[in-house]
GROMACS .gro file of C-alpha atoms in nm:
model
  447
    1MET     CA    1   0.000  -0.001   0.000
    2SER     CA    2   0.287   0.234   0.089
    3LYS     CA    3   0.454   0.165  -0.250
    4ILE     CA    4   0.132   0.259  -0.435
    5LYS     CA    5   0.106   0.578  -0.231
    6LEU     CA    6   0.467   0.660  -0.301
    7LEU     CA    7   0.413   0.605  -0.673
    8ILE     CA    8   0.104   0.826  -0.671
    9ASP     CA    9   0.297   1.103  -0.488
   10LYS     CA   10   0.576   1.083  -0.747
   11ILE     CA   11   0.326   1.110  -1.034
   12LEU     CA   12   0.156   1.409  -0.873
   13LEU     CA   13   0.490   1.579  -0.811
   14PHE     CA   14   0.586   1.525  -1.173
   15ILE     CA   15   0.256   1.667  -1.299
   16ARG     CA   16   0.245   1.965  -1.063
   17HIS     CA   17   0.615   2.066  -1.062
   18ASP     CA   18   0.875   1.863  -1.251
   19ILE     CA   19   0.709   1.870  -1.592
   20TRP     CA   20   0.690   2.253  -1.583
   21PHE     CA   21   1.033   2.340  -1.441
   22ASN     CA   22   1.257   2.066  -1.586
   23ARG     CA   23   1.374   2.156  -1.939
   24PHE     CA   24   1.457   1.791  -2.037
   25THR     CA   25   1.752   1.913  -2.245
   26SER     CA   26   1.912   1.569  -2.272
   27ALA     CA   27   1.589   1.387  -2.356
   28SER     CA   28   1.517   1.231  -2.697
   29PRO     CA   29   1.304   1.425  -2.952
   30PHE     CA   30   1.016   1.183  -2.904
   31PHE     CA   31   1.023   1.224  -2.526
   32LYS     CA   32   1.028   1.605  -2.564
   33TRP     CA   33   0.728   1.586  -2.798
   34LEU     CA   34   0.547   1.361  -2.549
   35ILE     CA   35   0.619   1.601  -2.262
   36LYS     CA   36   0.484   1.891  -2.468
   37GLU     CA   37   0.163   1.699  -2.545
   38ILE     CA   38   0.118   1.615  -2.175
   39LYS     CA   39   0.169   1.982  -2.089
   40VAL     CA   40  -0.095   2.082  -2.346
   41ILE     CA   41  -0.349   1.834  -2.206
   42LEU     CA   42  -0.282   1.948  -1.845
   43TYR     CA   43  -0.309   2.313  -1.946
   44THR     CA   44  -0.635   2.237  -2.130
   45LEU     CA   45  -0.786   2.055  -1.830
   46THR     CA   46  -0.687   2.341  -1.599
   47ASN     CA   47  -0.852   2.600  -1.826
   48TYR     CA   48  -1.155   2.378  -1.877
   49GLU     CA   49  -1.227   2.410  -1.505
   50ARG     CA   50  -1.113   2.774  -1.475
   51HIS     CA   51  -1.328   2.892  -1.767
   52ASN     CA   52  -1.643   2.709  -1.646
   53ILE     CA   53  -1.683   2.520  -1.972
   54ALA     CA   54  -1.949   2.289  -1.830
   55VAL     CA   55  -2.172   2.588  -1.747
   56ARG     CA   56  -2.108   2.759  -2.081
   57SER     CA   57  -2.181   2.444  -2.276
   58SER     CA   58  -2.516   2.420  -2.092
   59ALA     CA   59  -2.599   2.778  -2.193
   60LEU     CA   60  -2.503   2.711  -2.556
   61ALA     CA   61  -2.715   2.394  -2.557
   62PHE     CA   62  -3.012   2.602  -2.438
   63TYR     CA   63  -2.964   2.869  -2.704
   64THR     CA   64  -2.909   2.604  -2.972
   65ALA     CA   65  -3.232   2.426  -2.882
   66LEU     CA   66  -3.423   2.755  -2.895
   67SER     CA   67  -3.279   2.865  -3.230
   68ILE     CA   68  -3.261   2.534  -3.413
   69VAL     CA   69  -3.577   2.597  -3.619
   70PRO     CA   70  -3.487   2.956  -3.723
   71LEU     CA   71  -3.134   2.839  -3.801
   72ALA     CA   72  -3.267   2.555  -4.019
   73ALA     CA   73  -3.499   2.801  -4.193
   74MET     CA   74  -3.215   3.042  -4.271
   75ILE     CA   75  -2.980   2.766  -4.394
   76SER     CA   76  -3.262   2.619  -4.605
   77GLY     CA   77  -3.339   2.959  -4.753
   78ILE     CA   78  -2.976   3.028  -4.838
   79MET     CA   79  -2.900   2.679  -4.977
   80SER     CA   80  -3.223   2.658  -5.182
   81GLY     CA   81  -3.068   2.918  -5.411
   82PHE     CA   82  -2.797   2.660  -5.490
   83GLY     CA   83  -3.044   2.370  -5.512
   84ILE     CA   84  -2.864   2.164  -5.246
   85THR     CA   85  -3.113   2.182  -4.958
   86GLN     CA   86  -3.223   1.820  -4.998
   87SER     CA   87  -2.861   1.698  -5.015
   88ILE     CA   88  -2.789   1.869  -4.682
   89ILE     CA   89  -3.096   1.713  -4.520
   90GLU     CA   90  -2.994   1.367  -4.643
   91TYR     CA   91  -2.643   1.415  -4.514
   92ILE     CA   92  -2.762   1.522  -4.164
   93LYS     CA   93  -2.994   1.224  -4.146
   94LEU     CA   94  -2.709   0.999  -4.251
   95GLU     CA   95  -2.476   1.138  -3.984
   96ILE     CA   96  -2.728   1.139  -3.695
   97PRO     CA   97  -2.982   0.870  -3.789
   98GLN     CA   98  -3.102   0.844  -3.429
   99TYR     CA   99  -3.279   1.184  -3.467
  100THR     CA  100  -3.454   1.137  -3.803
  101GLU     CA  101  -3.792   1.208  -3.644
  102ILE     CA  102  -3.679   1.533  -3.482
  103ILE     CA  103  -3.506   1.639  -3.807
  104ASP     CA  104  -3.829   1.589  -4.001
  105GLN     CA  105  -4.022   1.799  -3.747
  106VAL     CA  106  -3.763   2.078  -3.758
  107ILE     CA  107  -3.767   2.076  -4.141
  108GLU     CA  108  -4.149   2.085  -4.146
  109ILE     CA  109  -4.163   2.390  -3.917
  110SER     CA  110  -3.880   2.570  -4.097
  111ASN     CA  111  -4.053   2.511  -4.432
  112SER     CA  112  -4.367   2.674  -4.290
  113TYR     CA  113  -4.152   2.975  -4.198
  114ILE     CA  114  -4.029   3.000  -4.557
  115LYS     CA  115  -4.379   2.951  -4.708
  116ASN     CA  116  -4.523   3.224  -4.485
  117TYR     CA  117  -4.239   3.451  -4.591
  118GLN     CA  118  -4.297   3.380  -4.960
  119LYS     CA  119  -4.670   3.441  -4.924
  120GLY     CA  120  -4.608   3.772  -4.749
  121ILE     CA  121  -4.779   3.659  -4.426
  122PHE     CA  122  -4.620   3.857  -4.142
  123THR     CA  123  -4.313   3.888  -4.364
  124GLY     CA  124  -4.130   4.148  -4.158
  125ILE     CA  125  -4.199   3.969  -3.826
  126VAL     CA  126  -4.081   3.631  -3.958
  127VAL     CA  127  -3.757   3.779  -4.097
  128VAL     CA  128  -3.681   3.966  -3.774
  129ILE     CA  129  -3.749   3.657  -3.555
  130VAL     CA  130  -3.537   3.427  -3.772
  131PHE     CA  131  -3.250   3.675  -3.804
  132TRP     CA  132  -3.250   3.767  -3.434
  133ALA     CA  133  -3.261   3.403  -3.318
  134VAL     CA  134  -2.973   3.301  -3.546
  135LEU     CA  135  -2.767   3.610  -3.460
  136LYS     CA  136  -2.826   3.555  -3.087
  137VAL     CA  137  -2.699   3.198  -3.089
  138PHE     CA  138  -2.389   3.296  -3.293
  139ILE     CA  139  -2.315   3.587  -3.058
  140ASN     CA  140  -2.331   3.355  -2.757
  141ILE     CA  141  -2.104   3.105  -2.934
  142GLU     CA  142  -1.854   3.382  -3.001
  143LYS     CA  143  -1.873   3.496  -2.636
  144ALA     CA  144  -1.793   3.142  -2.523
  145PHE     CA  145  -1.495   3.118  -2.759
  146ASN     CA  146  -1.370   3.467  -2.658
  147HIS     CA  147  -1.391   3.363  -2.295
  148VAL     CA  148  -1.179   3.058  -2.370
  149TRP     CA  149  -0.923   3.277  -2.549
  150GLU     CA  150  -0.942   3.543  -2.276
  151VAL     CA  151  -1.048   3.810  -2.530
  152ARG     CA  152  -1.256   4.093  -2.382
  153ARG     CA  153  -1.366   4.254  -2.707
  154GLY     CA  154  -1.630   4.109  -2.939
  155ARG     CA  155  -1.664   4.171  -3.308
  156SER     CA  156  -1.832   4.480  -3.444
  157LEU     CA  157  -2.187   4.426  -3.577
  158SER     CA  158  -2.077   4.441  -3.942
  159ARG     CA  159  -1.806   4.179  -3.884
  160LYS     CA  160  -2.052   3.962  -3.691
  161VAL     CA  161  -2.289   3.956  -3.988
  162SER     CA  162  -2.014   3.895  -4.252
  163ASP     CA  163  -1.829   3.625  -4.054
  164TYR     CA  164  -2.144   3.441  -3.947
  165LEU     CA  165  -2.283   3.441  -4.302
  166MET     CA  166  -1.951   3.301  -4.423
  167ILE     CA  167  -1.988   3.011  -4.177
  168LEU     CA  168  -2.348   2.954  -4.284
  169PHE     CA  169  -2.242   2.935  -4.645
  170THR     CA  170  -1.924   2.731  -4.624
  171THR     CA  171  -2.022   2.459  -4.375
  172PRO     CA  172  -2.324   2.324  -4.571
  173VAL     CA  173  -2.125   2.339  -4.897
  174ILE     CA  174  -1.848   2.129  -4.739
  175PHE     CA  175  -2.113   1.876  -4.627
  176VAL     CA  176  -2.257   1.851  -4.979
  177LEU     CA  177  -1.919   1.827  -5.151
  178TYR     CA  178  -1.819   1.550  -4.914
  179LYS     CA  179  -2.147   1.363  -4.963
  180SER     CA  180  -2.116   1.384  -5.341
  181GLY     CA  181  -1.753   1.279  -5.338
  182ARG     CA  182  -1.823   0.994  -5.101
  183SER     CA  183  -2.108   0.865  -5.315
  184GLU     CA  184  -1.892   0.875  -5.630
  185LEU     CA  185  -1.596   0.714  -5.453
  186THR     CA  186  -1.813   0.443  -5.300
  187GLU     CA  187  -1.963   0.353  -5.638
  188VAL     CA  188  -1.622   0.339  -5.810
  189LEU     CA  189  -1.458   0.131  -5.538
  190TYR     CA  190  -1.750  -0.111  -5.521
  191GLN     CA  191  -1.716  -0.170  -5.895
  192LEU     CA  192  -1.341  -0.221  -5.862
  193SER     CA  193  -1.368  -0.454  -5.562
  194ASN     CA  194  -1.545  -0.736  -5.758
  195GLY     CA  195  -1.643  -0.907  -5.435
  196SER     CA  196  -1.294  -0.886  -5.285
  197ASP     CA  197  -1.306  -0.877  -4.903
  198PHE     CA  198  -0.979  -0.682  -4.889
  199LEU     CA  199  -1.104  -0.405  -5.122
  200TYR     CA  200  -1.436  -0.402  -4.937
  201HIS     CA  201  -1.256  -0.336  -4.608
  202LEU     CA  202  -1.039  -0.083  -4.783
  203LEU     CA  203  -1.354   0.096  -4.901
  204ASN     CA  204  -1.490   0.114  -4.545
  205ILE     CA  205  -1.158   0.254  -4.424
  206ALA     CA  206  -1.163   0.516  -4.704
  207ILE     CA  207  -1.518   0.622  -4.607
  208ALA     CA  208  -1.427   0.645  -4.238
  209LEU     CA  209  -1.116   0.845  -4.322
  210GLY     CA  210  -1.316   1.083  -4.540
  211THR     CA  211  -1.566   1.139  -4.259
  212TYR     CA  212  -1.279   1.210  -4.019
  213ILE     CA  213  -1.112   1.459  -4.257
  214VAL     CA  214  -1.435   1.651  -4.323
  215THR     CA  215  -1.515   1.666  -3.951
  216ALA     CA  216  -1.161   1.793  -3.882
  217VAL     CA  217  -1.197   2.064  -4.153
  218ILE     CA  218  -1.525   2.187  -4.003
  219PHE     CA  219  -1.377   2.197  -3.653
  220MET     CA  220  -1.073   2.382  -3.792
  221ILE     CA  221  -1.302   2.647  -3.946
  222ILE     CA  222  -1.491   2.682  -3.616
  223TYR     CA  223  -1.174   2.716  -3.408
  224GLY     CA  224  -1.018   2.958  -3.651
  225VAL     CA  225  -1.317   3.186  -3.713
  226PHE     CA  226  -1.519   3.220  -3.391
  227PRO     CA  227  -1.259   3.362  -3.150
  228ASN     CA  228  -1.214   3.734  -3.203
  229THR     CA  229  -0.836   3.698  -3.214
  230LYS     CA  230  -0.570   3.557  -3.446
  231VAL     CA  231  -0.563   3.179  -3.413
  232LYS     CA  232  -0.258   3.013  -3.566
  233PHE     CA  233  -0.331   2.755  -3.835
  234SER     CA  234  -0.118   2.493  -3.657
  235SER     CA  235  -0.309   2.541  -3.328
  236ALA     CA  236  -0.648   2.503  -3.497
  237LEU     CA  237  -0.520   2.204  -3.698
  238HIS     CA  238  -0.379   2.016  -3.401
  239SER     CA  239  -0.689   2.061  -3.189
  240SER     CA  240  -0.931   1.978  -3.473
  241LEU     CA  241  -0.747   1.654  -3.556
  242PHE     CA  242  -0.761   1.545  -3.191
  243ILE     CA  243  -1.116   1.660  -3.117
  244SER     CA  244  -1.255   1.498  -3.435
  245LEU     CA  245  -1.152   1.155  -3.299
  246ILE     CA  246  -1.332   1.229  -2.973
  247TYR     CA  247  -1.642   1.362  -3.146
  248LEU     CA  248  -1.675   1.069  -3.390
  249GLY     CA  249  -1.610   0.824  -3.108
  250PHE     CA  250  -1.882   0.991  -2.904
  251GLN     CA  251  -2.120   0.967  -3.200
  252GLU     CA  252  -2.065   0.593  -3.231
  253PHE     CA  253  -2.104   0.538  -2.858
  254TYR     CA  254  -2.416   0.753  -2.843
  255ILE     CA  255  -2.588   0.564  -3.127
  256TYR     CA  256  -2.510   0.237  -2.952
  257PHE     CA  257  -2.625   0.383  -2.619
  258GLN     CA  258  -2.960   0.503  -2.758
  259THR     CA  259  -3.037   0.178  -2.937
  260SER     CA  260  -2.973  -0.003  -2.606
  261LEU     CA  261  -3.249   0.199  -2.432
  262SER     CA  262  -3.537   0.009  -2.587
  263SER     CA  263  -3.736   0.006  -2.260
  264TYR     CA  264  -3.693   0.383  -2.229
  265ASN     CA  265  -3.832   0.433  -2.579
  266VAL     CA  266  -4.127   0.199  -2.508
  267ILE     CA  267  -4.229   0.402  -2.198
  268TYR     CA  268  -4.192   0.753  -2.342
  269GLY     CA  269  -4.264   0.683  -2.709
  270SER     CA  270  -4.175   0.965  -2.947
  271PHE     CA  271  -4.104   1.198  -2.653
  272ALA     CA  272  -3.801   0.986  -2.564
  273ALA     CA  273  -3.598   1.152  -2.841
  274ILE     CA  274  -3.633   1.505  -2.693
  275PRO     CA  275  -3.435   1.469  -2.363
  276LEU     CA  276  -3.177   1.250  -2.536
  277PHE     CA  277  -3.144   1.510  -2.814
  278LEU     CA  278  -3.086   1.786  -2.557
  279LEU     CA  279  -2.827   1.568  -2.383
  280TRP     CA  280  -2.658   1.509  -2.719
  281ILE     CA  281  -2.641   1.888  -2.787
  282HIS     CA  282  -2.501   1.953  -2.440
  283ILE     CA  283  -2.223   1.694  -2.468
  284THR     CA  284  -2.144   1.803  -2.823
  285TRP     CA  285  -2.090   2.160  -2.705
  286GLN     CA  286  -1.867   2.036  -2.425
  287ILE     CA  287  -1.654   1.854  -2.684
  288VAL     CA  288  -1.643   2.160  -2.911
  289LEU     CA  289  -1.539   2.398  -2.630
  290PHE     CA  290  -1.284   2.149  -2.505
  291GLY     CA  291  -1.135   2.158  -2.853
  292SER     CA  292  -1.121   2.538  -2.837
  293GLU     CA  293  -0.939   2.513  -2.502
  294LEU     CA  294  -0.701   2.269  -2.671
  295SER     CA  295  -0.623   2.510  -2.958
  296PHE     CA  296  -0.569   2.788  -2.699
  297ALA     CA  297  -0.328   2.560  -2.510
  298TYR     CA  298  -0.131   2.472  -2.824
  299GLN     CA  299  -0.089   2.840  -2.907
  300ASN     CA  300   0.000   2.960  -2.557
  301ILE     CA  301   0.178   2.666  -2.394
  302LYS     CA  302   0.519   2.841  -2.405
  303GLN     CA  303   0.386   3.123  -2.187
  304TYR     CA  304   0.205   2.897  -1.941
  305GLU     CA  305   0.510   2.820  -1.722
  306PHE     CA  306   0.514   3.187  -1.623
  307GLU     CA  307   0.142   3.234  -1.650
  308ARG     CA  308   0.082   2.968  -1.382
  309GLU     CA  309   0.241   3.215  -1.138
  310SER     CA  310   0.076   3.526  -1.289
  311GLU     CA  311  -0.243   3.480  -1.085
  312LYS     CA  312  -0.032   3.529  -0.771
  313MET     CA  313   0.115   3.853  -0.904
  314SER     CA  314   0.083   4.151  -0.667
  315ASP     CA  315  -0.108   4.467  -0.757
  316PHE     CA  316   0.231   4.645  -0.756
  317TYR     CA  317   0.367   4.414  -1.026
  318ARG     CA  318   0.045   4.446  -1.230
  319MET     CA  319   0.077   4.825  -1.211
  320LYS     CA  320   0.438   4.798  -1.337
  321ILE     CA  321   0.314   4.598  -1.636
  322THR     CA  322   0.041   4.855  -1.706
  323ILE     CA  323   0.285   5.149  -1.694
  324MET     CA  324   0.538   4.964  -1.913
  325THR     CA  325   0.266   4.876  -2.162
  326MET     CA  326   0.152   5.238  -2.190
  327SER     CA  327   0.516   5.352  -2.221
  328LEU     CA  328   0.576   5.118  -2.516
  329ILE     CA  329   0.252   5.228  -2.688
  330ALA     CA  330   0.351   5.595  -2.642
  331LYS     CA  331   0.705   5.551  -2.774
  332ASN     CA  332   0.584   5.347  -3.067
  333PHE     CA  333   0.329   5.615  -3.152
  334ILE     CA  334   0.587   5.896  -3.138
  335SER     CA  335   0.818   5.691  -3.361
  336ASN     CA  336   0.533   5.669  -3.613
  337ASP     CA  337   0.574   5.291  -3.631
  338LYS     CA  338   0.299   5.038  -3.696
  339PRO     CA  339   0.067   5.015  -3.393
  340PHE     CA  340   0.116   4.719  -3.162
  341SER     CA  341  -0.128   4.434  -3.125
  342PRO     CA  342  -0.169   4.264  -2.783
  343GLU     CA  343   0.026   3.961  -2.907
  344GLU     CA  344   0.317   4.182  -3.021
  345LEU     CA  345   0.326   4.357  -2.683
  346SER     CA  346   0.324   4.019  -2.509
  347ASN     CA  347   0.617   3.895  -2.718
  348LYS     CA  348   0.821   4.216  -2.680
  349MET     CA  349   0.772   4.237  -2.304
  350ASN     CA  350   0.797   3.861  -2.249
  351VAL     CA  351   0.482   3.881  -2.042
  352PRO     CA  352   0.184   3.637  -2.060
  353LEU     CA  353  -0.091   3.755  -2.296
  354ALA     CA  354  -0.343   3.734  -2.011
  355LEU     CA  355  -0.155   4.003  -1.817
  356ILE     CA  356  -0.119   4.221  -2.127
  357ASN     CA  357  -0.492   4.198  -2.199
  358GLU     CA  358  -0.566   4.287  -1.838
  359SER     CA  359  -0.340   4.595  -1.859
  360LEU     CA  360  -0.492   4.704  -2.192
  361TYR     CA  361  -0.841   4.668  -2.046
  362LYS     CA  362  -0.746   4.895  -1.755
  363LEU     CA  363  -0.592   5.153  -1.988
  364GLU     CA  364  -0.892   5.149  -2.220
  365GLU     CA  365  -1.132   5.185  -1.923
  366SER     CA  366  -0.925   5.487  -1.809
  367ASP     CA  367  -0.944   5.642  -2.160
  368PHE     CA  368  -0.573   5.624  -2.234
  369ILE     CA  369  -0.597   5.397  -2.539
  370ILE     CA  370  -0.839   5.280  -2.807
  371SER     CA  371  -0.848   4.951  -2.994
  372ILE     CA  372  -0.873   4.960  -3.376
  373ASP     CA  373  -0.984   4.649  -3.568
  374LYS     CA  374  -0.758   4.504  -3.837
  375LYS     CA  375  -1.019   4.347  -4.062
  376GLU     CA  376  -0.771   4.149  -4.268
  377ASN     CA  377  -0.649   3.922  -3.987
  378ARG     CA  378  -0.893   3.978  -3.698
  379GLU     CA  379  -0.626   4.136  -3.481
  380TYR     CA  380  -0.664   4.479  -3.335
  381SER     CA  381  -0.413   4.761  -3.293
  382ILE     CA  382  -0.362   4.981  -2.991
  383LEU     CA  383  -0.348   5.358  -3.028
  384PRO     CA  384  -0.322   5.629  -2.757
  385THR     CA  385  -0.616   5.868  -2.712
  386LYS     CA  386  -0.423   6.142  -2.525
  387ASP     CA  387  -0.122   6.357  -2.592
  388VAL     CA  388   0.160   6.119  -2.495
  389THR     CA  389   0.437   6.383  -2.502
  390ASN     CA  390   0.351   6.510  -2.150
  391LEU     CA  391   0.208   6.189  -2.006
  392LYS     CA  392   0.375   6.094  -1.676
  393ILE     CA  393   0.392   5.781  -1.463
  394MET     CA  394   0.154   5.917  -1.197
  395ASP     CA  395  -0.103   6.008  -1.464
  396ILE     CA  396  -0.137   5.637  -1.538
  397PHE     CA  397  -0.110   5.533  -1.172
  398LYS     CA  398  -0.383   5.769  -1.048
  399SER     CA  399  -0.625   5.715  -1.334
  400VAL     CA  400  -0.603   5.333  -1.317
  401GLN     CA  401  -0.620   5.328  -0.937
  402HIS     CA  402  -0.921   5.563  -0.922
  403ASN     CA  403  -1.110   5.406  -1.212
  404GLY     CA  404  -1.440   5.271  -1.078
  405GLN     CA  405  -1.658   5.357  -0.780
  406ASN     CA  406  -1.478   5.553  -0.509
  407ASP     CA  407  -1.761   5.658  -0.273
  408PHE     CA  408  -1.868   5.325  -0.125
  409ILE     CA  409  -1.775   5.419   0.235
  410GLU     CA  410  -1.976   5.705   0.384
  411THR     CA  411  -1.775   6.030   0.396
  412GLU     CA  412  -1.910   6.096   0.747
  413ASN     CA  413  -1.685   5.813   0.870
  414ARG     CA  414  -1.393   6.006   1.022
  415ILE     CA  415  -1.149   5.719   0.991
  416ALA     CA  416  -1.229   5.677   0.620
  417GLU     CA  417  -1.198   6.052   0.566
  418ASN     CA  418  -0.861   6.057   0.743
  419ILE     CA  419  -0.731   5.767   0.529
  420ASN     CA  420  -0.861   5.937   0.216
  421ASN     CA  421  -0.673   6.260   0.299
  422ILE     CA  422  -0.351   6.070   0.373
  423LEU     CA  423  -0.367   5.875   0.048
  424ILE     CA  424  -0.437   6.187  -0.155
  425SER     CA  425  -0.143   6.355   0.020
  426PHE     CA  426   0.077   6.057  -0.073
  427GLU     CA  427  -0.032   6.083  -0.438
  428ASN     CA  428   0.030   6.460  -0.450
  429SER     CA  429   0.379   6.412  -0.300
  430VAL     CA  430   0.470   6.151  -0.560
  431THR     CA  431   0.316   6.360  -0.839
  432ASP     CA  432   0.536   6.657  -0.744
  433SER     CA  433   0.843   6.433  -0.706
  434PRO     CA  434   1.122   6.454  -0.966
  435GLU     CA  435   1.090   6.072  -0.995
  436ASN     CA  436   0.754   6.122  -1.166
  437ILE     CA  437   0.906   6.134  -1.510
  438LYS     CA  438   0.741   6.126  -1.851
  439LEU     CA  439   0.659   5.789  -2.006
  440LEU     CA  440   0.874   5.880  -2.306
  441ASP     CA  441   1.175   5.927  -2.076
  442LEU     CA  442   1.152   5.578  -1.927
  443LYS     CA  443   1.455   5.371  -2.025
  444CYS     CA  444   1.360   5.086  -2.249
  445ASN     CA  445   1.572   4.837  -2.446
  446ILE     CA  446   1.275   4.659  -2.604
  447LEU     CA  447   1.200   4.889  -2.896
   0.00000   0.00000   0.00000
C-alpha cells in the first residue's frame, strides 16, 4: 500500500512541478514531444475548469435548442438558391440517424416559416425573428470562444454579420461536396472490388477516413473563425485533428447507447428523443469547447510556465506591467511605427498575454488607449487617445487606481476621511516628485 502511495505522490509531483520546471535538455526528440503533449493536455484541463466550460456548454445547448428551427429556416433559404437543400438534409440524417424524427419535425416547421415569408404573411416579423434568433446563438457562441481565449472585445456588428454568413455558407457546402464525393468514390470502389473482401474493407476505411477529414476541416473552421483573435493555423489544426476523434467516437457510442435503451423508448414513445437530443447537444458543445481550449493551449503553452504564477502577481507588479505597456505604446506612436497588437506587446515584453490583456483593459477603461480592428487578420491595434508627449507615470497610476466607484464608504466616517486625505497627500507628494518622469523618458531596451 505504501509503495502505491509513493508512486502516486511521485506522479503528482511530476505533474504539478517537474514537468513545468525541468527543461529535459538531454531527452530524446520523441520524449520532448510527449512532454509537450502532456503539458498541453494538463493546461487544457486546468482552463476547462477555470473557464467554467460545463456551465457555458449548458448555456449554448439552451440557445441552440431555442434557435434550431430559425437556423434551419435560414440555412434552407440560403441553400435553396444553390439547389442543395435536400442533399444537406440527407447528409444530416445519414450522420445522426437516431434523430430522423426530430429532423423531419424541424424541417417541417422551418418550411412553414419560408412559405409564410414567400406568401407575405407577417413577412417582416418572420424575418426579424429568424434573423434575431440566429444572430443571438452565434453571438453567444462567439462569447464562449472569446472567454476561452481570454479576449474581452467582441466583433463589431458588421463583422458579426459577414463572418457568421460566411460560416453559414461554407459549412453546408463542405457537407454537400463530401457527400457527393463519398457517393462517387463508393460507387467506383465497389465496382473495382469485384467481391474482394480486402477491397471491401479498404472501401470502409476510405469512407471512415473521409468522414474524419471533413469533420476535422469543419472543426478547424470553427476554431479559426469564432474567437475574435488571431488563431494560428497549426493550433487550430492540432486541436481539430484530436477533437474529431473524440467527437466521432462519441457519436458511435451515443448511437449504441440510444439503441440499447429500448425500454426507455417504449415508456416515453416519441417523446424519448427530446431529452436525449438535448443531452446530445450539451455533450457536443462540451466537446467543441474542449477543442477550443485545446487550440488555446497549443498556441500559448510556451507562456504557461510563467502564467501559472501570474495569478499570484501583486497589484504592484500588475501596475508595473500597465505602466510599461503604456510607455511602449506611447514611444511606438511617437516613432510613427505600426501600432502594436496585444500579441506583439506580449512577445516584446515577455509577459503572458493574459496580463497584457488585463493591462490594456485597464488603460482602455481609463481612456488612455483605443483599440482599432484590423479586418484582414482579426487582430486589433492599440493607439493612444491622449497627448503622450506630456504623459507621466503618476497620470497612469492615479487614473487606473481611481477608475471605478470611489464613494462606497460614507464620507461621514472620520477614519475613512482621514485615510482618504492621507492617500491623496501621498499621491500629491509623488506627483510633485522629480521621480515622476514622462513615459517617453523611461529607459527601454525593447524597442
